[in-house]
Amino acid sequence: PVLLGPEQIRAYQLFLIREKKASWAVFNQTVCALRLLYGTTLKKDWSIKQIPFPKQPKKLPVVLSPSEVHTFLRAIRNIKHRTMFMTMYSAGLRVSELTQLLVTDIDSSRNVIRVRQGKGRADRYVPLFPSLLEALKRYWRHFRPKPWLFPGYSTDQPISRSSVERVCSQIRRKLNLAKPVTPHTFRHAFATHLLEAGTDLRTIQILLGHRSLSTTAIYLHVAVNAQQLTDEAQDLLGSVATKS
């Protein structure tokens, strides 16, 4: 590598794109590694800016309609699994945040869920709506989980991210859905449905735990309408449950 220069590096980048069909994430990671190697480690006298960064593709998230969310949730027969997806949708949680929930994070006296050390190692509170609280109560009476709200095979460990993803994939195949549904799809649906119900973007940013409003603004491109917020529209899971 010490004998190579910008021309050889550009040739390698073209190889990654044309031959290897590397994804944006892989290509971007490679550029970062090359810049570190030649700029910091080898201290080359030519500018590392000659190693260009790729532009990140702008892709809109896949969003389920309220009726599709309802259909998906009804198709889950396992009460634990159904409650997990209800929680992700109703609270807008990342799958990593869902798996780390403790029973004590559910504060029914204040009607909030405490999300501990989410992305960026930041805590936040999200609303605990009545429909989700009832679902959680039914689930707790059946399983009595402790300390993890959704334990794995071993009760002293939380359910794994891969297990949640596997359940999602199974239900998607069961329903023969054309949309590429993943656990994160329910977080997208949470944000989009709130926006369509009239919730302001800043509130959605706080609920999602986004650092930048520009990250949340992507949902402006997928929301089909924007209405004034009503109390009835806030409880997303409750409104979905009525679509039977």
mmCIF file of C-alpha atoms in Angstrom:
data_model
loop_
_atom_site.group_PDB
_atom_site.id
_atom_site.type_symbol
_atom_site.label_atom_id
_atom_site.label_comp_id
_atom_site.label_asym_id
_atom_site.label_seq_id
_atom_site.Cartn_x
_atom_site.Cartn_y
_atom_site.Cartn_z
ATOM 1 C CA PRO A 1 0.000 0.000 0.000
ATOM 2 C CA VAL A 2 2.840 2.447 0.674
ATOM 3 C CA LEU A 3 3.783 2.343 -3.027
ATOM 4 C CA LEU A 4 0.279 3.183 -4.274
ATOM 5 C CA GLY A 5 -1.179 6.601 -4.962
ATOM 6 C CA PRO A 6 -4.462 8.351 -5.839
ATOM 7 C CA GLU A 7 -4.753 6.757 -9.303
ATOM 8 C CA GLN A 8 -4.519 3.215 -7.966
ATOM 9 C CA ILE A 9 -6.946 4.039 -5.150
ATOM 10 C CA ARG A 10 -9.489 5.418 -7.626
ATOM 11 C CA ALA A 11 -9.107 2.277 -9.723
ATOM 12 C CA TYR A 12 -9.820 0.186 -6.618
ATOM 13 C CA GLN A 13 -12.901 2.280 -5.846
ATOM 14 C CA LEU A 14 -14.196 1.727 -9.365
ATOM 15 C CA PHE A 15 -13.568 -1.996 -8.917
ATOM 16 C CA LEU A 16 -15.679 -1.989 -5.745
ATOM 17 C CA ILE A 17 -18.544 -0.269 -7.523
ATOM 18 C CA ARG A 18 -18.490 -1.976 -10.922
ATOM 19 C CA GLU A 19 -17.253 -5.463 -10.126
ATOM 20 C CA LYS A 20 -18.013 -6.117 -6.464
ATOM 21 C CA LYS A 21 -21.301 -4.140 -6.530
ATOM 22 C CA ALA A 22 -20.472 -2.917 -3.024
ATOM 23 C CA SER A 23 -23.244 -1.273 -1.031
ATOM 24 C CA TRP A 24 -22.987 2.371 -0.023
ATOM 25 C CA ALA A 25 -22.180 1.367 3.578
ATOM 26 C CA VAL A 26 -19.324 -0.942 2.539
ATOM 27 C CA PHE A 27 -17.946 1.599 0.059
ATOM 28 C CA ASN A 28 -18.114 4.405 2.628
ATOM 29 C CA GLN A 29 -16.372 2.274 5.268
ATOM 30 C CA THR A 30 -13.613 1.450 2.766
ATOM 31 C CA VAL A 31 -13.040 5.134 1.978
ATOM 32 C CA CYS A 32 -12.778 5.938 5.695
ATOM 33 C CA ALA A 33 -10.197 3.158 6.116
ATOM 34 C CA LEU A 34 -8.188 4.365 3.108
ATOM 35 C CA ARG A 35 -8.182 7.953 4.363
ATOM 36 C CA LEU A 36 -6.986 6.798 7.788
ATOM 37 C CA LEU A 37 -4.257 4.631 6.256
ATOM 38 C CA TYR A 38 -2.858 7.187 3.827
ATOM 39 C CA GLY A 39 -3.550 10.382 5.776
ATOM 40 C CA THR A 40 -2.798 9.363 9.369
ATOM 41 C CA THR A 41 -0.717 6.176 9.316
ATOM 42 C CA LEU A 42 1.419 6.620 6.189
ATOM 43 C CA LYS A 43 1.260 10.444 6.257
ATOM 44 C CA LYS A 44 1.321 10.799 2.474
ATOM 45 C CA ASP A 45 2.140 14.247 1.139
ATOM 46 C CA TRP A 46 -0.757 14.205 -1.311
ATOM 47 C CA SER A 47 -4.155 15.299 0.014
ATOM 48 C CA ILE A 48 -6.472 12.564 1.233
ATOM 49 C CA LYS A 49 -9.260 14.645 -0.300
ATOM 50 C CA GLN A 50 -8.200 12.989 -3.532
ATOM 51 C CA ILE A 51 -9.901 9.872 -2.096
ATOM 52 C CA PRO A 52 -13.515 10.903 -2.750
ATOM 53 C CA PHE A 53 -16.423 10.081 -0.483
ATOM 54 C CA PRO A 54 -19.502 8.613 -2.134
ATOM 55 C CA LYS A 55 -22.826 10.398 -1.901
ATOM 56 C CA GLN A 56 -25.272 8.584 0.327
ATOM 57 C CA PRO A 57 -28.317 7.445 -1.656
ATOM 58 C CA LYS A 58 -31.563 9.092 -0.642
ATOM 59 C CA LYS A 59 -34.081 6.345 0.019
ATOM 60 C CA LEU A 60 -37.485 6.780 1.575
ATOM 61 C CA PRO A 61 -38.539 4.311 4.275
ATOM 62 C CA VAL A 62 -41.142 1.648 3.619
ATOM 63 C CA VAL A 63 -44.299 2.497 5.570
ATOM 64 C CA LEU A 64 -47.244 0.266 6.389
ATOM 65 C CA SER A 65 -50.738 1.698 6.419
ATOM 66 C CA PRO A 66 -52.762 1.450 9.660
ATOM 67 C CA SER A 67 -54.775 -1.417 8.179
ATOM 68 C CA GLU A 68 -51.578 -3.255 7.217
ATOM 69 C CA VAL A 69 -50.231 -2.810 10.754
ATOM 70 C CA HIS A 70 -53.510 -4.211 12.089
ATOM 71 C CA THR A 71 -53.319 -7.210 9.741
ATOM 72 C CA PHE A 72 -49.717 -7.898 10.712
ATOM 73 C CA LEU A 73 -50.398 -7.746 14.449
ATOM 74 C CA ARG A 74 -53.452 -10.005 14.174
ATOM 75 C CA ALA A 75 -51.393 -12.603 12.328
ATOM 76 C CA ILE A 76 -49.044 -13.025 15.323
ATOM 77 C CA ARG A 77 -50.493 -15.792 17.487
ATOM 78 C CA ASN A 78 -47.788 -15.814 20.149
ATOM 79 C CA ILE A 79 -48.831 -13.259 22.794
ATOM 80 C CA LYS A 80 -45.236 -12.372 23.658
ATOM 81 C CA HIS A 81 -44.292 -11.746 20.041
ATOM 82 C CA ARG A 82 -47.471 -9.801 19.348
ATOM 83 C CA THR A 83 -46.871 -7.577 22.377
ATOM 84 C CA MET A 84 -43.308 -6.899 21.233
ATOM 85 C CA PHE A 85 -44.469 -5.571 17.876
ATOM 86 C CA MET A 86 -47.301 -3.637 19.517
ATOM 87 C CA THR A 87 -44.703 -1.956 21.721
ATOM 88 C CA MET A 88 -42.402 -1.072 18.838
ATOM 89 C CA TYR A 89 -45.285 0.446 16.895
ATOM 90 C CA SER A 90 -47.056 2.254 19.726
ATOM 91 C CA ALA A 91 -43.846 3.708 21.210
ATOM 92 C CA GLY A 92 -41.722 4.079 18.060
ATOM 93 C CA LEU A 93 -38.875 2.003 19.479
ATOM 94 C CA ARG A 94 -35.790 0.707 17.739
ATOM 95 C CA VAL A 95 -35.475 -3.065 18.011
ATOM 96 C CA SER A 96 -32.340 -2.599 20.141
ATOM 97 C CA GLU A 97 -34.356 -0.427 22.539
ATOM 98 C CA LEU A 98 -37.171 -2.962 22.693
ATOM 99 C CA THR A 99 -34.862 -5.817 23.632
ATOM 100 C CA GLN A 100 -33.318 -3.822 26.505
ATOM 101 C CA LEU A 101 -36.605 -2.888 28.190
ATOM 102 C CA LEU A 102 -36.947 -3.866 31.833
ATOM 103 C CA VAL A 103 -40.272 -4.461 33.526
ATOM 104 C CA THR A 104 -39.469 -1.452 35.721
ATOM 105 C CA ASP A 105 -39.205 0.758 32.619
ATOM 106 C CA ILE A 106 -42.993 0.593 32.257
ATOM 107 C CA ASP A 107 -44.314 3.435 34.425
ATOM 108 C CA SER A 108 -48.088 3.027 34.421
ATOM 109 C CA SER A 109 -48.551 5.719 37.099
ATOM 110 C CA ARG A 110 -47.154 8.373 34.740
ATOM 111 C CA ASN A 111 -48.177 6.618 31.511
ATOM 112 C CA VAL A 112 -44.644 6.636 30.097
ATOM 113 C CA ILE A 113 -42.000 4.129 29.024
ATOM 114 C CA ARG A 114 -38.414 4.841 29.933
ATOM 115 C CA VAL A 115 -35.996 4.119 27.100
ATOM 116 C CA ARG A 116 -32.583 3.660 28.664
ATOM 117 C CA GLN A 117 -29.412 4.458 26.731
ATOM 118 C CA GLY A 118 -30.897 4.552 23.256
ATOM 119 C CA LYS A 119 -28.881 5.476 20.186
ATOM 120 C CA GLY A 120 -26.228 7.997 21.180
ATOM 121 C CA ARG A 121 -26.382 6.672 24.772
ATOM 122 C CA ALA A 122 -29.286 8.987 25.583
ATOM 123 C CA ASP A 123 -32.258 8.254 27.826
ATOM 124 C CA ARG A 124 -35.749 9.405 26.888
ATOM 125 C CA TYR A 125 -39.390 8.876 27.816
ATOM 126 C CA VAL A 126 -42.117 7.946 25.365
ATOM 127 C CA PRO A 127 -45.891 7.917 25.981
ATOM 128 C CA LEU A 128 -47.548 4.744 27.247
ATOM 129 C CA PHE A 129 -50.978 4.820 25.645
ATOM 130 C CA PRO A 130 -53.949 2.961 27.208
ATOM 131 C CA SER A 131 -54.199 0.303 24.471
ATOM 132 C CA LEU A 132 -50.544 -0.660 24.844
ATOM 133 C CA LEU A 133 -50.812 -0.647 28.646
ATOM 134 C CA GLU A 134 -53.692 -3.121 28.449
ATOM 135 C CA ALA A 135 -51.708 -5.332 26.069
ATOM 136 C CA LEU A 136 -48.704 -5.241 28.394
ATOM 137 C CA LYS A 137 -50.883 -6.126 31.384
ATOM 138 C CA ARG A 138 -52.293 -9.152 29.549
ATOM 139 C CA TYR A 139 -48.806 -10.231 28.567
ATOM 140 C CA TRP A 140 -47.451 -9.760 32.119
ATOM 141 C CA ARG A 141 -50.283 -11.790 33.675
ATOM 142 C CA HIS A 142 -49.481 -14.618 31.291
ATOM 143 C CA PHE A 143 -45.652 -14.674 31.517
ATOM 144 C CA ARG A 144 -44.691 -12.707 34.661
ATOM 145 C CA PRO A 145 -41.346 -11.644 33.118
ATOM 146 C CA LYS A 146 -38.535 -10.427 35.368
ATOM 147 C CA PRO A 147 -36.289 -8.462 35.113
ATOM 148 C CA TRP A 148 -36.378 -8.183 31.306
ATOM 149 C CA LEU A 149 -39.727 -7.246 29.828
ATOM 150 C CA PHE A 150 -39.091 -9.545 26.867
ATOM 151 C CA PRO A 151 -36.636 -12.252 27.976
ATOM 152 C CA GLY A 152 -34.919 -14.705 25.659
ATOM 153 C CA TYR A 153 -34.700 -18.465 26.041
ATOM 154 C CA SER A 154 -32.850 -17.822 29.274
ATOM 155 C CA THR A 155 -34.956 -15.578 31.523
ATOM 156 C CA ASP A 156 -31.872 -13.784 32.833
ATOM 157 C CA GLN A 157 -31.075 -12.506 29.317
ATOM 158 C CA PRO A 158 -33.156 -10.271 27.034
ATOM 159 C CA ILE A 159 -34.513 -11.533 23.745
ATOM 160 C CA SER A 160 -31.992 -11.103 20.950
ATOM 161 C CA ARG A 161 -32.359 -8.749 18.021
ATOM 162 C CA SER A 162 -32.055 -11.669 15.611
ATOM 163 C CA SER A 163 -34.994 -13.416 17.290
ATOM 164 C CA VAL A 164 -37.214 -10.360 16.787
ATOM 165 C CA GLU A 165 -36.110 -10.111 13.158
ATOM 166 C CA ARG A 166 -36.797 -13.815 12.631
ATOM 167 C CA VAL A 167 -40.357 -13.481 13.947
ATOM 168 C CA CYS A 168 -40.929 -10.497 11.677
ATOM 169 C CA SER A 169 -39.688 -12.444 8.669
ATOM 170 C CA GLN A 170 -41.934 -15.401 9.505
ATOM 171 C CA ILE A 171 -45.060 -13.249 9.746
ATOM 172 C CA ARG A 172 -44.194 -11.420 6.538
ATOM 173 C CA ARG A 173 -43.926 -14.742 4.694
ATOM 174 C CA LYS A 174 -47.124 -15.970 6.316
ATOM 175 C CA LEU A 175 -49.026 -12.937 5.012
ATOM 176 C CA ASN A 176 -47.162 -12.988 1.675
ATOM 177 C CA LEU A 177 -46.509 -9.267 1.962
ATOM 178 C CA ALA A 178 -44.861 -7.571 -1.001
ATOM 179 C CA LYS A 179 -43.412 -4.816 1.161
ATOM 180 C CA PRO A 180 -39.976 -5.540 2.736
ATOM 181 C CA VAL A 181 -41.158 -5.430 6.351
ATOM 182 C CA THR A 182 -38.567 -5.420 9.145
ATOM 183 C CA PRO A 183 -38.889 -4.539 12.850
ATOM 184 C CA HIS A 184 -37.713 -1.009 12.003
ATOM 185 C CA THR A 185 -40.697 -0.662 9.658
ATOM 186 C CA PHE A 186 -42.936 -0.250 12.713
ATOM 187 C CA ARG A 187 -40.847 2.688 13.930
ATOM 188 C CA HIS A 188 -41.282 4.271 10.495
ATOM 189 C CA ALA A 189 -45.022 3.633 10.677
ATOM 190 C CA PHE A 190 -45.176 5.212 14.146
ATOM 191 C CA ALA A 191 -43.558 8.441 12.933
ATOM 192 C CA THR A 192 -45.503 8.621 9.671
ATOM 193 C CA HIS A 193 -48.899 7.924 11.225
ATOM 194 C CA LEU A 194 -48.295 10.532 13.938
ATOM 195 C CA LEU A 195 -47.334 13.081 11.291
ATOM 196 C CA GLU A 196 -50.428 12.256 9.263
ATOM 197 C CA ALA A 197 -52.511 12.689 12.407
ATOM 198 C CA GLY A 198 -51.175 16.231 12.817
ATOM 199 C CA THR A 199 -48.364 15.815 15.351
ATOM 200 C CA ASP A 200 -45.666 18.446 14.788
ATOM 201 C CA LEU A 201 -42.258 17.346 13.545
ATOM 202 C CA ARG A 202 -40.384 18.575 16.623
ATOM 203 C CA THR A 203 -42.516 16.387 18.915
ATOM 204 C CA ILE A 204 -41.914 13.364 16.690
ATOM 205 C CA GLN A 205 -38.177 14.094 16.755
ATOM 206 C CA ILE A 206 -38.167 13.994 20.563
ATOM 207 C CA LEU A 207 -40.239 10.797 20.687
ATOM 208 C CA LEU A 208 -37.930 9.057 18.216
ATOM 209 C CA GLY A 209 -34.783 10.258 19.969
ATOM 210 C CA HIS A 210 -33.324 11.883 16.845
ATOM 211 C CA ARG A 211 -30.504 14.363 17.422
ATOM 212 C CA SER A 212 -31.232 16.293 14.246
ATOM 213 C CA LEU A 213 -34.591 17.496 12.979
ATOM 214 C CA SER A 214 -33.391 16.851 9.431
ATOM 215 C CA THR A 215 -33.368 13.118 10.211
ATOM 216 C CA THR A 216 -37.019 13.275 11.240
ATOM 217 C CA ALA A 217 -37.922 15.432 8.245
ATOM 218 C CA ILE A 218 -37.693 12.423 5.940
ATOM 219 C CA TYR A 219 -41.190 11.479 7.078
ATOM 220 C CA LEU A 220 -42.530 14.616 5.405
ATOM 221 C CA HIS A 221 -41.843 12.819 2.130
ATOM 222 C CA VAL A 222 -43.868 9.718 2.985
ATOM 223 C CA ALA A 223 -46.812 11.143 4.949
ATOM 224 C CA VAL A 224 -49.844 11.207 2.675
ATOM 225 C CA ASN A 225 -51.596 14.027 4.488
ATOM 226 C CA ALA A 226 -51.266 16.308 7.492
ATOM 227 C CA GLN A 227 -54.243 17.050 9.685
ATOM 228 C CA GLN A 228 -54.687 18.881 12.960
ATOM 229 C CA LEU A 229 -53.803 16.694 15.931
ATOM 230 C CA THR A 230 -56.675 15.190 17.873
ATOM 231 C CA ASP A 231 -56.591 13.263 21.126
ATOM 232 C CA GLU A 232 -58.088 10.229 19.389
ATOM 233 C CA ALA A 233 -55.332 10.191 16.773
ATOM 234 C CA GLN A 234 -52.541 10.070 19.359
ATOM 235 C CA ASP A 235 -53.158 6.474 20.456
ATOM 236 C CA LEU A 236 -51.975 4.743 17.296
ATOM 237 C CA LEU A 237 -52.289 1.200 18.588
ATOM 238 C CA GLY A 238 -55.807 1.924 19.822
ATOM 239 C CA SER A 239 -56.896 3.183 16.420
ATOM 240 C CA VAL A 240 -55.301 0.224 14.657
ATOM 241 C CA ALA A 241 -57.071 -2.208 16.983
ATOM 242 C CA THR A 242 -60.467 -0.869 15.903
ATOM 243 C CA LYS A 243 -59.841 -1.676 12.227
ATOM 244 C CA SER A 244 -61.344 -5.134 12.237
#
